[in-house]
């Protein structure tokens, strides 16, 4: 799985974690939040983008993204569950790599592209329960900027 940083280009997950650690060590007394979100856009194939954001709270952020194309995404439920699954897969791999650093207990949020308005509102309880049951904080629209802003930007 190769991630892309808009400034630095392609990176392995190990290189991304090294870059995240270097970013945090620039201002070690500041608080940080790790955000993971996935969004998708369907055409002939569906383009899924998972974004990893290291947020220096109140002082900006750095982000990385991973793109995957899939066919046969049947419906909205399938799309949302695939997005959530990709975010949970990414955070699991990320936590494994972060465990090798002194930042193994990062504050992590999963941002999902669902909200109270529109067709996704019926999926909120299931998806939020799944993410929380996996041990992570979860944000939905309008607070899910990792999915709705960063990941969404690269699905086009």
PDB file of N, CA, C and O in Angstrom, residues 46-119:
ATOM      1  N   UNK A  46     -15.476   2.392  -9.334  1.00  0.00           N
ATOM      2  CA  UNK A  46     -15.539   3.281  -8.171  1.00  0.00           C
ATOM      3  C   UNK A  46     -14.120   3.584  -7.722  1.00  0.00           C
ATOM      4  O   UNK A  46     -13.296   2.684  -7.600  1.00  0.00           O
ATOM      5  N   UNK A  47     -13.855   4.860  -7.494  1.00  0.00           N
ATOM      6  CA  UNK A  47     -12.549   5.300  -7.014  1.00  0.00           C
ATOM      7  C   UNK A  47     -12.668   5.568  -5.516  1.00  0.00           C
ATOM      8  O   UNK A  47     -13.401   6.464  -5.093  1.00  0.00           O
ATOM      9  N   UNK A  48     -11.960   4.776  -4.717  1.00  0.00           N
ATOM     10  CA  UNK A  48     -11.954   4.938  -3.265  1.00  0.00           C
ATOM     11  C   UNK A  48     -10.647   5.602  -2.859  1.00  0.00           C
ATOM     12  O   UNK A  48      -9.574   5.192  -3.315  1.00  0.00           O
ATOM     13  N   UNK A  49     -10.739   6.613  -2.003  1.00  0.00           N
ATOM     14  CA  UNK A  49      -9.550   7.314  -1.522  1.00  0.00           C
ATOM     15  C   UNK A  49      -9.582   7.337  -0.001  1.00  0.00           C
ATOM     16  O   UNK A  49     -10.555   7.795   0.597  1.00  0.00           O
ATOM     17  N   UNK A  50      -8.511   6.826   0.599  1.00  0.00           N
ATOM     18  CA  UNK A  50      -8.348   6.876   2.047  1.00  0.00           C
ATOM     19  C   UNK A  50      -7.325   7.958   2.364  1.00  0.00           C
ATOM     20  O   UNK A  50      -6.225   7.955   1.802  1.00  0.00           O
ATOM     21  N   UNK A  51      -7.704   8.866   3.236  1.00  0.00           N
ATOM     22  CA  UNK A  51      -6.810   9.951   3.644  1.00  0.00           C
ATOM     23  C   UNK A  51      -6.356   9.733   5.079  1.00  0.00           C
ATOM     24  O   UNK A  51      -7.140   9.312   5.931  1.00  0.00           O
ATOM     25  N   UNK A  52      -5.076  10.018   5.321  1.00  0.00           N
ATOM     26  CA  UNK A  52      -4.501   9.997   6.661  1.00  0.00           C
ATOM     27  C   UNK A  52      -4.025  11.414   6.928  1.00  0.00           C
ATOM     28  O   UNK A  52      -3.211  11.955   6.177  1.00  0.00           O
ATOM     29  N   UNK A  53      -4.565  12.022   7.972  1.00  0.00           N
ATOM     30  CA  UNK A  53      -4.241  13.411   8.295  1.00  0.00           C
ATOM     31  C   UNK A  53      -3.630  13.454   9.685  1.00  0.00           C
ATOM     32  O   UNK A  53      -4.192  12.893  10.633  1.00  0.00           O
ATOM     33  N   UNK A  54      -2.490  14.109   9.800  1.00  0.00           N
ATOM     34  CA  UNK A  54      -1.936  14.376  11.124  1.00  0.00           C
ATOM     35  C   UNK A  54      -2.223  15.858  11.388  1.00  0.00           C
ATOM     36  O   UNK A  54      -1.712  16.734  10.688  1.00  0.00           O
ATOM     37  N   UNK A  55      -3.106  16.091  12.340  1.00  0.00           N
ATOM     38  CA  UNK A  55      -3.578  17.446  12.640  1.00  0.00           C
ATOM     39  C   UNK A  55      -2.825  17.992  13.845  1.00  0.00           C
ATOM     40  O   UNK A  55      -2.917  17.435  14.937  1.00  0.00           O
ATOM     41  N   UNK A  56      -2.075  19.036  13.615  1.00  0.00           N
ATOM     42  CA  UNK A  56      -1.431  19.764  14.709  1.00  0.00           C
ATOM     43  C   UNK A  56      -2.503  20.730  15.188  1.00  0.00           C
ATOM     44  O   UNK A  56      -2.743  21.768  14.575  1.00  0.00           O
ATOM     45  N   UNK A  57      -3.185  20.362  16.258  1.00  0.00           N
ATOM     46  CA  UNK A  57      -4.404  21.041  16.686  1.00  0.00           C
ATOM     47  C   UNK A  57      -4.178  22.551  16.827  1.00  0.00           C
ATOM     48  O   UNK A  57      -3.308  23.003  17.564  1.00  0.00           O
ATOM     49  N   UNK A  58      -4.968  23.288  16.045  1.00  0.00           N
ATOM     50  CA  UNK A  58      -4.889  24.740  16.058  1.00  0.00           C
ATOM     51  C   UNK A  58      -3.764  25.307  15.209  1.00  0.00           C
ATOM     52  O   UNK A  58      -3.622  26.519  15.106  1.00  0.00           O
ATOM     53  N   UNK A  59      -2.961  24.441  14.591  1.00  0.00           N
ATOM     54  CA  UNK A  59      -1.783  24.931  13.861  1.00  0.00           C
ATOM     55  C   UNK A  59      -1.553  24.208  12.539  1.00  0.00           C
ATOM     56  O   UNK A  59      -0.419  24.031  12.107  1.00  0.00           O
ATOM     57  N   UNK A  60      -2.606  23.736  11.889  1.00  0.00           N
ATOM     58  CA  UNK A  60      -2.442  23.122  10.574  1.00  0.00           C
ATOM     59  C   UNK A  60      -2.343  21.620  10.595  1.00  0.00           C
ATOM     60  O   UNK A  60      -2.551  20.978  11.620  1.00  0.00           O
ATOM     61  N   UNK A  61      -2.004  21.058   9.441  1.00  0.00           N
ATOM     62  CA  UNK A  61      -1.989  19.606   9.303  1.00  0.00           C
ATOM     63  C   UNK A  61      -1.123  19.208   8.119  1.00  0.00           C
ATOM     64  O   UNK A  61      -0.735  20.033   7.307  1.00  0.00           O
ATOM     65  N   UNK A  62      -0.868  17.918   8.053  1.00  0.00           N
ATOM     66  CA  UNK A  62      -0.198  17.300   6.900  1.00  0.00           C
ATOM     67  C   UNK A  62      -1.034  16.079   6.561  1.00  0.00           C
ATOM     68  O   UNK A  62      -1.567  15.432   7.449  1.00  0.00           O
ATOM     69  N   UNK A  63      -1.138  15.765   5.257  1.00  0.00           N
ATOM     70  CA  UNK A  63      -1.967  14.611   4.912  1.00  0.00           C
ATOM     71  C   UNK A  63      -1.338  13.754   3.821  1.00  0.00           C
ATOM     72  O   UNK A  63      -0.429  14.166   3.106  1.00  0.00           O
ATOM     73  N   UNK A  64      -1.865  12.539   3.740  1.00  0.00           N
ATOM     74  CA  UNK A  64      -1.418  11.515   2.804  1.00  0.00           C
ATOM     75  C   UNK A  64      -2.679  10.813   2.316  1.00  0.00           C
ATOM     76  O   UNK A  64      -3.668  10.761   3.036  1.00  0.00           O
ATOM     77  N   UNK A  65      -2.639  10.274   1.112  1.00  0.00           N
ATOM     78  CA  UNK A  65      -3.816   9.559   0.640  1.00  0.00           C
ATOM     79  C   UNK A  65      -3.414   8.335  -0.173  1.00  0.00           C
ATOM     80  O   UNK A  65      -2.302   8.241  -0.702  1.00  0.00           O
ATOM     81  N   UNK A  66      -4.354   7.392  -0.246  1.00  0.00           N
ATOM     82  CA  UNK A  66      -4.191   6.135  -0.954  1.00  0.00           C
ATOM     83  C   UNK A  66      -5.418   5.946  -1.828  1.00  0.00           C
ATOM     84  O   UNK A  66      -6.541   6.149  -1.369  1.00  0.00           O
ATOM     85  N   UNK A  67      -5.214   5.597  -3.106  1.00  0.00           N
ATOM     86  CA  UNK A  67      -6.318   5.419  -4.055  1.00  0.00           C
ATOM     87  C   UNK A  67      -6.453   3.964  -4.451  1.00  0.00           C
ATOM     88  O   UNK A  67      -5.460   3.281  -4.676  1.00  0.00           O
ATOM     89  N   UNK A  68      -7.689   3.524  -4.548  1.00  0.00           N
ATOM     90  CA  UNK A  68      -7.960   2.149  -4.987  1.00  0.00           C
ATOM     91  C   UNK A  68      -9.210   2.169  -5.865  1.00  0.00           C
ATOM     92  O   UNK A  68     -10.203   2.804  -5.516  1.00  0.00           O
ATOM     93  N   UNK A  69      -9.140   1.471  -6.997  1.00  0.00           N
ATOM     94  CA  UNK A  69     -10.285   1.384  -7.903  1.00  0.00           C
ATOM     95  C   UNK A  69     -10.943   0.025  -7.747  1.00  0.00           C
ATOM     96  O   UNK A  69     -10.260  -0.992  -7.641  1.00  0.00           O
ATOM     97  N   UNK A  70     -12.266   0.026  -7.731  1.00  0.00           N
ATOM     98  CA  UNK A  70     -13.014  -1.221  -7.593  1.00  0.00           C
ATOM     99  C   UNK A  70     -14.207  -1.191  -8.544  1.00  0.00           C
ATOM    100  O   UNK A  70     -14.797  -0.139  -8.767  1.00  0.00           O
ATOM    101  N   UNK A  71     -14.557  -2.360  -9.039  1.00  0.00           N
ATOM    102  CA  UNK A  71     -15.783  -2.464  -9.830  1.00  0.00           C
ATOM    103  C   UNK A  71     -16.822  -3.195  -8.982  1.00  0.00           C
ATOM    104  O   UNK A  71     -16.506  -3.712  -7.912  1.00  0.00           O
ATOM    105  N   UNK A  72     -18.003  -3.211  -9.440  1.00  0.00           N
ATOM    106  CA  UNK A  72     -19.089  -3.966  -8.789  1.00  0.00           C
ATOM    107  C   UNK A  72     -19.472  -3.437  -7.402  1.00  0.00           C
ATOM    108  O   UNK A  72     -19.756  -4.210  -6.507  1.00  0.00           O
ATOM    109  N   UNK A  73     -19.438  -2.124  -7.218  1.00  0.00           N
ATOM    110  CA  UNK A  73     -19.978  -1.564  -5.978  1.00  0.00           C
ATOM    111  C   UNK A  73     -21.473  -1.411  -6.220  1.00  0.00           C
ATOM    112  O   UNK A  73     -21.896  -0.602  -7.042  1.00  0.00           O
ATOM    113  N   UNK A  74     -22.241  -2.250  -5.547  1.00  0.00           N
ATOM    114  CA  UNK A  74     -23.636  -2.450  -5.895  1.00  0.00           C
ATOM    115  C   UNK A  74     -24.581  -1.318  -5.502  1.00  0.00           C
ATOM    116  O   UNK A  74     -25.469  -0.955  -6.248  1.00  0.00           O
ATOM    117  N   UNK A  75     -24.410  -0.785  -4.306  1.00  0.00           N
ATOM    118  CA  UNK A  75     -25.370   0.208  -3.827  1.00  0.00           C
ATOM    119  C   UNK A  75     -24.716   1.085  -2.757  1.00  0.00           C
ATOM    120  O   UNK A  75     -23.549   0.895  -2.417  1.00  0.00           O
ATOM    121  N   UNK A  76     -25.479   2.029  -2.248  1.00  0.00           N
ATOM    122  CA  UNK A  76     -24.949   2.977  -1.267  1.00  0.00           C
ATOM    123  C   UNK A  76     -24.445   2.283  -0.005  1.00  0.00           C
ATOM    124  O   UNK A  76     -23.378   2.605   0.522  1.00  0.00           O
ATOM    125  N   UNK A  77     -25.183   1.306   0.465  1.00  0.00           N
ATOM    126  CA  UNK A  77     -24.773   0.571   1.670  1.00  0.00           C
ATOM    127  C   UNK A  77     -23.419  -0.112   1.451  1.00  0.00           C
ATOM    128  O   UNK A  77     -22.529  -0.016   2.288  1.00  0.00           O
ATOM    129  N   UNK A  78     -23.268  -0.787   0.308  1.00  0.00           N
ATOM    130  CA  UNK A  78     -22.012  -1.453  -0.036  1.00  0.00           C
ATOM    131  C   UNK A  78     -20.876  -0.428  -0.094  1.00  0.00           C
ATOM    132  O   UNK A  78     -19.774  -0.660   0.420  1.00  0.00           O
ATOM    133  N   UNK A  79     -21.136   0.726  -0.706  1.00  0.00           N
ATOM    134  CA  UNK A  79     -20.141   1.799  -0.836  1.00  0.00           C
ATOM    135  C   UNK A  79     -19.692   2.299   0.542  1.00  0.00           C
ATOM    136  O   UNK A  79     -18.495   2.393   0.823  1.00  0.00           O
ATOM    137  N   UNK A  80     -20.635   2.600   1.419  1.00  0.00           N
ATOM    138  CA  UNK A  80     -20.314   3.135   2.752  1.00  0.00           C
ATOM    139  C   UNK A  80     -19.567   2.092   3.587  1.00  0.00           C
ATOM    140  O   UNK A  80     -18.594   2.410   4.276  1.00  0.00           O
ATOM    141  N   UNK A  81     -19.997   0.841   3.501  1.00  0.00           N
ATOM    142  CA  UNK A  81     -19.307  -0.199   4.264  1.00  0.00           C
ATOM    143  C   UNK A  81     -17.900  -0.458   3.723  1.00  0.00           C
ATOM    144  O   UNK A  81     -16.972  -0.724   4.496  1.00  0.00           O
ATOM    145  N   UNK A  82     -17.707  -0.331   2.412  1.00  0.00           N
ATOM    146  CA  UNK A  82     -16.374  -0.472   1.832  1.00  0.00           C
ATOM    147  C   UNK A  82     -15.484   0.681   2.281  1.00  0.00           C
ATOM    148  O   UNK A  82     -14.322   0.476   2.660  1.00  0.00           O
ATOM    149  N   UNK A  83     -16.005   1.891   2.257  1.00  0.00           N
ATOM    150  CA  UNK A  83     -15.244   3.061   2.719  1.00  0.00           C
ATOM    151  C   UNK A  83     -14.813   2.885   4.180  1.00  0.00           C
ATOM    152  O   UNK A  83     -13.646   3.102   4.526  1.00  0.00           O
ATOM    153  N   UNK A  84     -15.748   2.476   5.014  1.00  0.00           N
ATOM    154  CA  UNK A  84     -15.454   2.315   6.445  1.00  0.00           C
ATOM    155  C   UNK A  84     -14.427   1.210   6.654  1.00  0.00           C
ATOM    156  O   UNK A  84     -13.483   1.368   7.447  1.00  0.00           O
ATOM    157  N   UNK A  85     -14.581   0.121   5.932  1.00  0.00           N
ATOM    158  CA  UNK A  85     -13.634  -0.986   6.025  1.00  0.00           C
ATOM    159  C   UNK A  85     -12.226  -0.544   5.624  1.00  0.00           C
ATOM    160  O   UNK A  85     -11.240  -0.904   6.279  1.00  0.00           O
ATOM    161  N   UNK A  86     -12.133   0.249   4.566  1.00  0.00           N
ATOM    162  CA  UNK A  86     -10.816   0.733   4.125  1.00  0.00           C
ATOM    163  C   UNK A  86     -10.181   1.641   5.180  1.00  0.00           C
ATOM    164  O   UNK A  86      -8.980   1.564   5.419  1.00  0.00           O
ATOM    165  N   UNK A  87     -10.981   2.472   5.822  1.00  0.00           N
ATOM    166  CA  UNK A  87     -10.452   3.336   6.889  1.00  0.00           C
ATOM    167  C   UNK A  87      -9.958   2.500   8.064  1.00  0.00           C
ATOM    168  O   UNK A  87      -8.883   2.758   8.612  1.00  0.00           O
ATOM    169  N   UNK A  88     -10.737   1.492   8.444  1.00  0.00           N
ATOM    170  CA  UNK A  88     -10.341   0.635   9.569  1.00  0.00           C
ATOM    171  C   UNK A  88      -9.094  -0.185   9.229  1.00  0.00           C
ATOM    172  O   UNK A  88      -8.219  -0.370  10.077  1.00  0.00           O
ATOM    173  N   UNK A  89      -8.973  -0.653   7.980  1.00  0.00           N
ATOM    174  CA  UNK A  89      -7.759  -1.365   7.555  1.00  0.00           C
ATOM    175  C   UNK A  89      -6.545  -0.445   7.640  1.00  0.00           C
ATOM    176  O   UNK A  89      -5.481  -0.832   8.137  1.00  0.00           O
ATOM    177  N   UNK A  90      -6.707   0.777   7.147  1.00  0.00           N
ATOM    178  CA  UNK A  90      -5.592   1.736   7.156  1.00  0.00           C
ATOM    179  C   UNK A  90      -5.170   2.068   8.583  1.00  0.00           C
ATOM    180  O   UNK A  90      -3.974   2.103   8.894  1.00  0.00           O
ATOM    181  N   UNK A  91      -6.134   2.299   9.469  1.00  0.00           N
ATOM    182  CA  UNK A  91      -5.790   2.665  10.842  1.00  0.00           C
ATOM    183  C   UNK A  91      -5.127   1.495  11.564  1.00  0.00           C
ATOM    184  O   UNK A  91      -4.219   1.692  12.372  1.00  0.00           O
ATOM    185  N   UNK A  92      -5.525   0.276  11.248  1.00  0.00           N
ATOM    186  CA  UNK A  92      -4.898  -0.896  11.867  1.00  0.00           C
ATOM    187  C   UNK A  92      -3.428  -0.977  11.465  1.00  0.00           C
ATOM    188  O   UNK A  92      -2.550  -1.155  12.317  1.00  0.00           O
ATOM    189  N   UNK A  93      -3.153  -0.815  10.170  1.00  0.00           N
ATOM    190  CA  UNK A  93      -1.763  -0.839   9.702  1.00  0.00           C
ATOM    191  C   UNK A  93      -0.967   0.334  10.273  1.00  0.00           C
ATOM    192  O   UNK A  93       0.191   0.184  10.658  1.00  0.00           O
ATOM    193  N   UNK A  94      -1.594   1.482  10.324  1.00  0.00           N
ATOM    194  CA  UNK A  94      -0.939   2.683  10.848  1.00  0.00           C
ATOM    195  C   UNK A  94      -0.592   2.522  12.324  1.00  0.00           C
ATOM    196  O   UNK A  94       0.514   2.866  12.750  1.00  0.00           O
ATOM    197  N   UNK A  95      -1.525   1.988  13.094  1.00  0.00           N
ATOM    198  CA  UNK A  95      -1.277   1.784  14.529  1.00  0.00           C
ATOM    199  C   UNK A  95      -0.130   0.791  14.742  1.00  0.00           C
ATOM    200  O   UNK A  95       0.662   0.955  15.668  1.00  0.00           O
ATOM    201  N   UNK A  96      -0.031  -0.247  13.891  1.00  0.00           N
ATOM    202  CA  UNK A  96       1.084  -1.199  13.993  1.00  0.00           C
ATOM    203  C   UNK A  96       2.420  -0.495  13.806  1.00  0.00           C
ATOM    204  O   UNK A  96       3.368  -0.746  14.546  1.00  0.00           O
ATOM    205  N   UNK A  97       2.494   0.394  12.825  1.00  0.00           N
ATOM    206  CA  UNK A  97       3.741   1.129  12.569  1.00  0.00           C
ATOM    207  C   UNK A  97       4.001   2.174  13.656  1.00  0.00           C
ATOM    208  O   UNK A  97       5.136   2.364  14.080  1.00  0.00           O
ATOM    209  N   UNK A  98       2.935   2.851  14.098  1.00  0.00           N
ATOM    210  CA  UNK A  98       3.092   3.876  15.148  1.00  0.00           C
ATOM    211  C   UNK A  98       3.544   3.233  16.460  1.00  0.00           C
ATOM    212  O   UNK A  98       4.227   3.866  17.260  1.00  0.00           O
ATOM    213  N   UNK A  99       3.192   1.969  16.668  1.00  0.00           N
ATOM    214  CA  UNK A  99       3.575   1.258  17.896  1.00  0.00           C
ATOM    215  C   UNK A  99       5.095   1.112  17.998  1.00  0.00           C
ATOM    216  O   UNK A  99       5.626   0.923  19.088  1.00  0.00           O
ATOM    217  N   UNK A 100       5.783   1.236  16.883  1.00  0.00           N
ATOM    218  CA  UNK A 100       7.245   1.137  16.870  1.00  0.00           C
ATOM    219  C   UNK A 100       7.903   2.464  17.232  1.00  0.00           C
ATOM    220  O   UNK A 100       9.119   2.564  17.295  1.00  0.00           O
ATOM    221  N   UNK A 101       7.082   3.495  17.451  1.00  0.00           N
ATOM    222  CA  UNK A 101       7.592   4.824  17.800  1.00  0.00           C
ATOM    223  C   UNK A 101       7.122   5.168  19.222  1.00  0.00           C
ATOM    224  O   UNK A 101       6.370   4.413  19.828  1.00  0.00           O
ATOM    225  N   UNK A 102       7.537   6.327  19.682  1.00  0.00           N
ATOM    226  CA  UNK A 102       7.073   6.749  21.007  1.00  0.00           C
ATOM    227  C   UNK A 102       5.660   7.335  20.970  1.00  0.00           C
ATOM    228  O   UNK A 102       5.120   7.764  21.978  1.00  0.00           O
ATOM    229  N   UNK A 103       5.032   7.335  19.806  1.00  0.00           N
ATOM    230  CA  UNK A 103       3.688   7.886  19.636  1.00  0.00           C
ATOM    231  C   UNK A 103       2.637   6.788  19.480  1.00  0.00           C
ATOM    232  O   UNK A 103       1.684   6.931  18.735  1.00  0.00           O
ATOM    233  N   UNK A 104       2.820   5.697  20.193  1.00  0.00           N
ATOM    234  CA  UNK A 104       1.909   4.557  20.015  1.00  0.00           C
ATOM    235  C   UNK A 104       0.506   4.792  20.557  1.00  0.00           C
ATOM    236  O   UNK A 104      -0.417   4.083  20.208  1.00  0.00           O
ATOM    237  N   UNK A 105       0.316   5.804  21.403  1.00  0.00           N
ATOM    238  CA  UNK A 105      -1.009   6.057  21.983  1.00  0.00           C
ATOM    239  C   UNK A 105      -1.633   7.336  21.436  1.00  0.00           C
ATOM    240  O   UNK A 105      -2.180   8.144  22.173  1.00  0.00           O
ATOM    241  N   UNK A 106      -1.585   7.484  20.119  1.00  0.00           N
ATOM    242  CA  UNK A 106      -2.136   8.678  19.470  1.00  0.00           C
ATOM    243  C   UNK A 106      -3.661   8.744  19.621  1.00  0.00           C
ATOM    244  O   UNK A 106      -4.334   7.724  19.653  1.00  0.00           O
ATOM    245  N   UNK A 107      -4.160   9.961  19.660  1.00  0.00           N
ATOM    246  CA  UNK A 107      -5.593  10.218  19.611  1.00  0.00           C
ATOM    247  C   UNK A 107      -6.021   9.998  18.154  1.00  0.00           C
ATOM    248  O   UNK A 107      -5.542  10.695  17.261  1.00  0.00           O
ATOM    249  N   UNK A 108      -6.866   9.001  17.887  1.00  0.00           N
ATOM    250  CA  UNK A 108      -7.257   8.651  16.520  1.00  0.00           C
ATOM    251  C   UNK A 108      -8.757   8.848  16.328  1.00  0.00           C
ATOM    252  O   UNK A 108      -9.556   8.468  17.190  1.00  0.00           O
ATOM    253  N   UNK A 109      -9.114   9.443  15.187  1.00  0.00           N
ATOM    254  CA  UNK A 109     -10.522   9.589  14.804  1.00  0.00           C
ATOM    255  C   UNK A 109     -10.717   8.984  13.419  1.00  0.00           C
ATOM    256  O   UNK A 109      -9.893   9.180  12.525  1.00  0.00           O
ATOM    257  N   UNK A 110     -11.824   8.272  13.244  1.00  0.00           N
ATOM    258  CA  UNK A 110     -12.227   7.773  11.935  1.00  0.00           C
ATOM    259  C   UNK A 110     -13.366   8.674  11.455  1.00  0.00           C
ATOM    260  O   UNK A 110     -14.354   8.864  12.167  1.00  0.00           O
ATOM    261  N   UNK A 111     -13.192   9.260  10.280  1.00  0.00           N
ATOM    262  CA  UNK A 111     -14.217  10.123   9.700  1.00  0.00           C
ATOM    263  C   UNK A 111     -14.951   9.340   8.616  1.00  0.00           C
ATOM    264  O   UNK A 111     -14.327   8.825   7.693  1.00  0.00           O
ATOM    265  N   UNK A 112     -16.273   9.236   8.765  1.00  0.00           N
ATOM    266  CA  UNK A 112     -17.074   8.497   7.798  1.00  0.00           C
ATOM    267  C   UNK A 112     -18.007   9.439   7.045  1.00  0.00           C
ATOM    268  O   UNK A 112     -18.504  10.404   7.603  1.00  0.00           O
ATOM    269  N   UNK A 113     -18.222   9.117   5.795  1.00  0.00           N
ATOM    270  CA  UNK A 113     -18.984   9.975   4.893  1.00  0.00           C
ATOM    271  C   UNK A 113     -20.489   9.682   4.984  1.00  0.00           C
ATOM    272  O   UNK A 113     -21.128   9.302   4.012  1.00  0.00           O
ATOM    273  N   UNK A 114     -21.019   9.831   6.189  1.00  0.00           N
ATOM    274  CA  UNK A 114     -22.452   9.661   6.420  1.00  0.00           C
ATOM    275  C   UNK A 114     -22.926  10.815   7.291  1.00  0.00           C
ATOM    276  O   UNK A 114     -22.123  11.448   7.977  1.00  0.00           O
ATOM    277  N   UNK A 115     -24.222  11.083   7.244  1.00  0.00           N
ATOM    278  CA  UNK A 115     -24.740  12.184   8.050  1.00  0.00           C
ATOM    279  C   UNK A 115     -26.241  12.087   8.255  1.00  0.00           C
ATOM    280  O   UNK A 115     -26.911  11.198   7.724  1.00  0.00           O
ATOM    281  N   UNK A 116     -26.748  13.029   9.021  1.00  0.00           N
ATOM    282  CA  UNK A 116     -28.173  13.060   9.370  1.00  0.00           C
ATOM    283  C   UNK A 116     -29.062  13.393   8.180  1.00  0.00           C
ATOM    284  O   UNK A 116     -30.245  13.091   8.181  1.00  0.00           O
ATOM    285  N   UNK A 117     -28.490  14.052   7.164  1.00  0.00           N
ATOM    286  CA  UNK A 117     -29.269  14.420   5.979  1.00  0.00           C
ATOM    287  C   UNK A 117     -28.945  13.453   4.849  1.00  0.00           C
ATOM    288  O   UNK A 117     -27.812  13.024   4.700  1.00  0.00           O
ATOM    289  N   UNK A 118     -29.935  13.130   4.069  1.00  0.00           N
ATOM    290  CA  UNK A 118     -29.695  12.279   2.905  1.00  0.00           C
ATOM    291  C   UNK A 118     -29.870  10.799   3.192  1.00  0.00           C
ATOM    292  O   UNK A 118     -30.269  10.385   4.283  1.00  0.00           O
ATOM    293  N   UNK A 119     -29.524  10.011   2.179  1.00  0.00           N
ATOM    294  CA  UNK A 119     -29.773   8.568   2.222  1.00  0.00           C
ATOM    295  C   UNK A 119     -28.924   7.812   3.239  1.00  0.00           C
ATOM    296  O   UNK A 119     -29.264   6.686   3.593  1.00  0.00           O
TER     297      UNK A 119
END
